[in-house]
Amino acid sequence: MSATQEPQTPEAEHQENKLRDEIALLGGMLGDTVRDIAGEDAYDAVEELRRLAWDRRSDKPEAEKRMREFVAGLDIDRLRVATRAFTVFLDLANLAEDRQRVRVLRERDRAAYPDSRSESIDQAVDRLQAVGKTAAELQPVLDAMQIELVFTAHPTEAKRRSVRSKLRRMRQLLGELDGDQLPGERRDTLLLMRAELAKLWRTSFIRPWRPSVMQEVQRGLSIKPVLWEVLPRIMRELRKVLEEDYPGDGLEAKPCLRFGSWIGGDRDGHPGVTADITEQTFQWLRDAAIDLHRKECQRALDSLSLSEQRTDPPSGLVERIAAATERWEEVEKLVAELPPKELCRRWLRVIRWRLQQTDSVNLGDPLPSGAYGSSPELAEDVAALCETVANAPGGELLAGEVLGWLDRIEAFGFHLARLDVRQDGRRYREVLNELLKQTKLSDDPASLDEAGRQKVLLDSIDLPIRLSPRGLSELGQDTLRMFDLLHRVVDSFGPEAIGGHVISMTKTPSDVLTVLWLWRQTGDGREDHVHLLPVIPLFETIEDLQGAAGILQGMFDAAPYREHLRKQGDRQTAMLGYSDSTKDGGYLSACWSLFQAQKELYALASAEGVKLTFFHGRGGSLGRGGGPTSRSVASLPSGTFHGSLRLTEQGEVMADLYDDPRIAHRHLEQLLWSCLLAAGNPPELPSDERTAIMRRMADEALGAYRELIEQPDFVQFFSAATPINEISDLPIGSRPAKRKSGGGLGGLDDLRAIPWVFSWTQCRALLPAWYGLGSGVAAVLEEEGVREKLQQMYQDWPFFRATMDNAELALAKADLDIAAEYGWLTEDREMFDRYADLIGPEYRRSREAILTITQSEHLLEKTEWLRESIRVRNRYIDPLNLIQVELLRRLREVPPEDEARTEELRHVARLSINGLAAGMRTSG
């Protein structure tokens, strides 16, 4: 169940029958497919399991026992068929729900017209005007608006592209059924749908091996056509409402959406991301961007068949074309093929030729004759075209097409998405130790304390030191190659191709100074490069968040770093880790630590005259900072956001939000809506009293959470009571599940937050998204007047409301009875009872806390559509859980020497993981 799905409105209720009809149609087709391919007996088994799941959710006596026994009695072939059947059904239900969401959006637009619809760009500007925001006050907000969505390759997308392509085709065919088809055409469409279902059924849902990093680059950025399509529409809507609400004030809006990527640059714990891979990624991104610009140019050539009657249009295209033909001999022939009066097309021929020349540039190559040196050069040429079109008769109707291309040039440049490089700060400490020894700057660098480490770095940062890869470890050699690559990228592709250098697990100022030192010492005399690399500390654990302000102060106190920032316009980005902070300290403690860290970091930066941008490392799941992005932006601490931020988009979220242009548009307009309001009309700061209440609750929640995960045998329990080991082996991403190599789970510290959350989601506990909240609230609830204060905080404090709403959704989706089935896999009654006595009561405390704060009788009482959707969906998820438990039980009973049996069971277990990810609409 997607947390970002739109609620139904009264205007759209008549569409409910359409959703039911579609699900019934798809379910019937699936049943026929199972009969045809797997056989009648297999179909009967699936239907019996579906009936038992229905009985279980209807609280019929003994239903759960009968369901468990039925699953236990199925052979491996029946388990495989049942798993595939429920998985495909859930995928089809997701498809139908996404279509319903689009229908609701369209109905809402229709009903709201001519007023603006809820959470739209129009509504945001309308509200700002209504509260008295003048054009002079709004322009700085628009100028500062820079929202960068950074796509990451974290392995949470469990579905293969081949499966997605067939579901996408099914969606297209359903759309054709919506049209005015003749009976014969409808019959043919239904037959095509049956054919796609048959292909889907016979397609392997499990990748045979992990994708390569470059496959992830291509797969992750396969959403580029949707982004290319949607971005100009977003900008048109913004400019339109600015002109309507502030007519004649001349408000200007440049593209405020940018895109970045970690895919191919994130080497944190990933041995497959080498300097060579990162170089290929930079080249791929550039080639993809220029290819899109070439196609845009060709579309304009086909479209703008305008004959210019004036000999000298305002943009001076005649002179520009003449200068181009004189400068480049090849261009003269291309231009001569077109009529002299078709100036737009003649100029587009020049642009197309120059883009072809640019397309042949590889990293390190000299620019060939005519190639664009940078995307602003292309923008200048396209702007001249736009001016000509706009000033021609009917130009207002035609210029939008070219203006959309200008917006794309501004947003995508020649890099498509700015590539970040990320590395664990601990790895750089190892490399620096090697280099300090090699250069004789320190005989024993490992023994240096923080002050000593900073002194060595600052004293030597400008010395002409020659760093050599000779004698270094493999990590050290690749680090030098990577920094050399970044310098070559700046030389060939420009600094705009690089997003920044993210340092995960930043613990000290010297972690940041180390990166600056490496950048300067690998510059090879490139003085103009010295201040071109943004360095981004990432604060992840509770301890790091609490000490983040001290680390930032230490960075600012270092003169070379402060000069580095001055040359970057006094701009600093700080990244906040939602995933690891939650794994480290639990949900409520992490939420509050992140909130407080932002306030402290922003206050410090402001005092130093530095403009601070926060980079929010949010995941798709509720246990990793997930939930609606617009809700997250609205809950940022007042005064810390003035329009500039970065956000990660991860895993299954990318496909859910960007596969369909209409859903992508809705996501981006909601994001811009929340950013405009948060920057233009920020909420009030919480009072000292509210801050004290939150601090107490967070401290109590942290204690409860640490009590759970610090049990001596917690890792043993986690390994037995969740499918973590099977998830770690899934070939769904190139990245290992742990930062450090080695067999077994080891400790939690080096386990990535994604498989941690993925495992708890699969077993339906969703523990990272709520555990500790109940204890935190209970600690303050009995004090006089606190109950009413918490209820009021929920009503008028966006941060507190978002925190409670996300936890409420997680609690509603959790099912501790199902989780207990996994718990019994421990085969240790004492262990099971002990953890049940911790988790069960905390769930009940958390549930009661939410009901008290929201003044409700049931979870999700105020969003009945969502509660009903979860209830219906559970009937199809429950069987997959019990199948997975049975498969895990059998896997753990198979003798190690029976490899064939192990592999057979493991394959179906992986299928069940895919199915549950589809059913929960989230993984990690």
PDB file of C-alpha atoms in Angstrom, residues 228 231-233 235-240 253-255 296 300 304 379 382-387 389-390 395-411:
ATOM      1  CA  TRP A 228      12.188  15.197 -19.786  1.00  0.00           C
ATOM      2  CA  LEU A 231       9.666  19.253 -16.253  1.00  0.00           C
ATOM      3  CA  PRO A 232       8.567  21.875 -18.850  1.00  0.00           C
ATOM      4  CA  ARG A 233       4.940  21.323 -17.876  1.00  0.00           C
ATOM      5  CA  MET A 235       7.482  25.303 -15.281  1.00  0.00           C
ATOM      6  CA  ARG A 236       4.613  26.353 -17.560  1.00  0.00           C
ATOM      7  CA  GLU A 237       2.190  25.966 -14.668  1.00  0.00           C
ATOM      8  CA  LEU A 238       4.390  28.005 -12.339  1.00  0.00           C
ATOM      9  CA  ARG A 239       4.823  30.852 -14.827  1.00  0.00           C
ATOM     10  CA  LYS A 240       1.126  30.846 -15.656  1.00  0.00           C
ATOM     11  CA  ALA A 253      10.940  31.698 -12.661  1.00  0.00           C
ATOM     12  CA  LYS A 254      13.833  29.609 -13.888  1.00  0.00           C
ATOM     13  CA  PRO A 255      13.752  25.798 -13.669  1.00  0.00           C
ATOM     14  CA  GLU A 296      14.563  17.713 -29.150  1.00  0.00           C
ATOM     15  CA  ALA A 300      11.801  21.371 -33.466  1.00  0.00           C
ATOM     16  CA  LEU A 304       8.879  24.876 -36.817  1.00  0.00           C
ATOM     17  CA  ALA A 379      21.069  27.674 -24.335  1.00  0.00           C
ATOM     18  CA  VAL A 382      18.143  28.156 -28.450  1.00  0.00           C
ATOM     19  CA  ALA A 383      17.278  31.465 -26.731  1.00  0.00           C
ATOM     20  CA  ALA A 384      17.895  33.254 -30.044  1.00  0.00           C
ATOM     21  CA  LEU A 385      15.473  30.818 -31.697  1.00  0.00           C
ATOM     22  CA  CYS A 386      12.934  31.374 -28.911  1.00  0.00           C
ATOM     23  CA  GLU A 387      13.117  35.161 -29.361  1.00  0.00           C
ATOM     24  CA  VAL A 389       9.527  32.564 -32.643  1.00  0.00           C
ATOM     25  CA  ALA A 390       8.035  34.678 -29.855  1.00  0.00           C
ATOM     26  CA  GLY A 395       4.471  33.738 -31.485  1.00  0.00           C
ATOM     27  CA  GLU A 396       2.880  33.567 -28.034  1.00  0.00           C
ATOM     28  CA  LEU A 397       1.273  30.280 -29.072  1.00  0.00           C
ATOM     29  CA  LEU A 398       4.456  28.857 -30.555  1.00  0.00           C
ATOM     30  CA  ALA A 399       7.220  30.003 -28.222  1.00  0.00           C
ATOM     31  CA  GLY A 400       6.249  27.600 -25.446  1.00  0.00           C
ATOM     32  CA  GLU A 401       7.666  24.691 -27.394  1.00  0.00           C
ATOM     33  CA  VAL A 402      11.107  26.295 -27.583  1.00  0.00           C
ATOM     34  CA  LEU A 403      10.884  27.648 -24.028  1.00  0.00           C
ATOM     35  CA  GLY A 404      10.359  24.064 -22.860  1.00  0.00           C
ATOM     36  CA  TRP A 405      13.648  23.107 -24.511  1.00  0.00           C
ATOM     37  CA  LEU A 406      15.372  26.011 -22.768  1.00  0.00           C
ATOM     38  CA  ASP A 407      14.020  24.749 -19.450  1.00  0.00           C
ATOM     39  CA  ARG A 408      15.406  21.309 -20.217  1.00  0.00           C
ATOM     40  CA  ILE A 409      18.827  22.738 -21.043  1.00  0.00           C
ATOM     41  CA  GLU A 410      18.815  24.577 -17.714  1.00  0.00           C
ATOM     42  CA  ALA A 411      17.743  21.487 -15.759  1.00  0.00           C
TER      43      ALA A 411
END
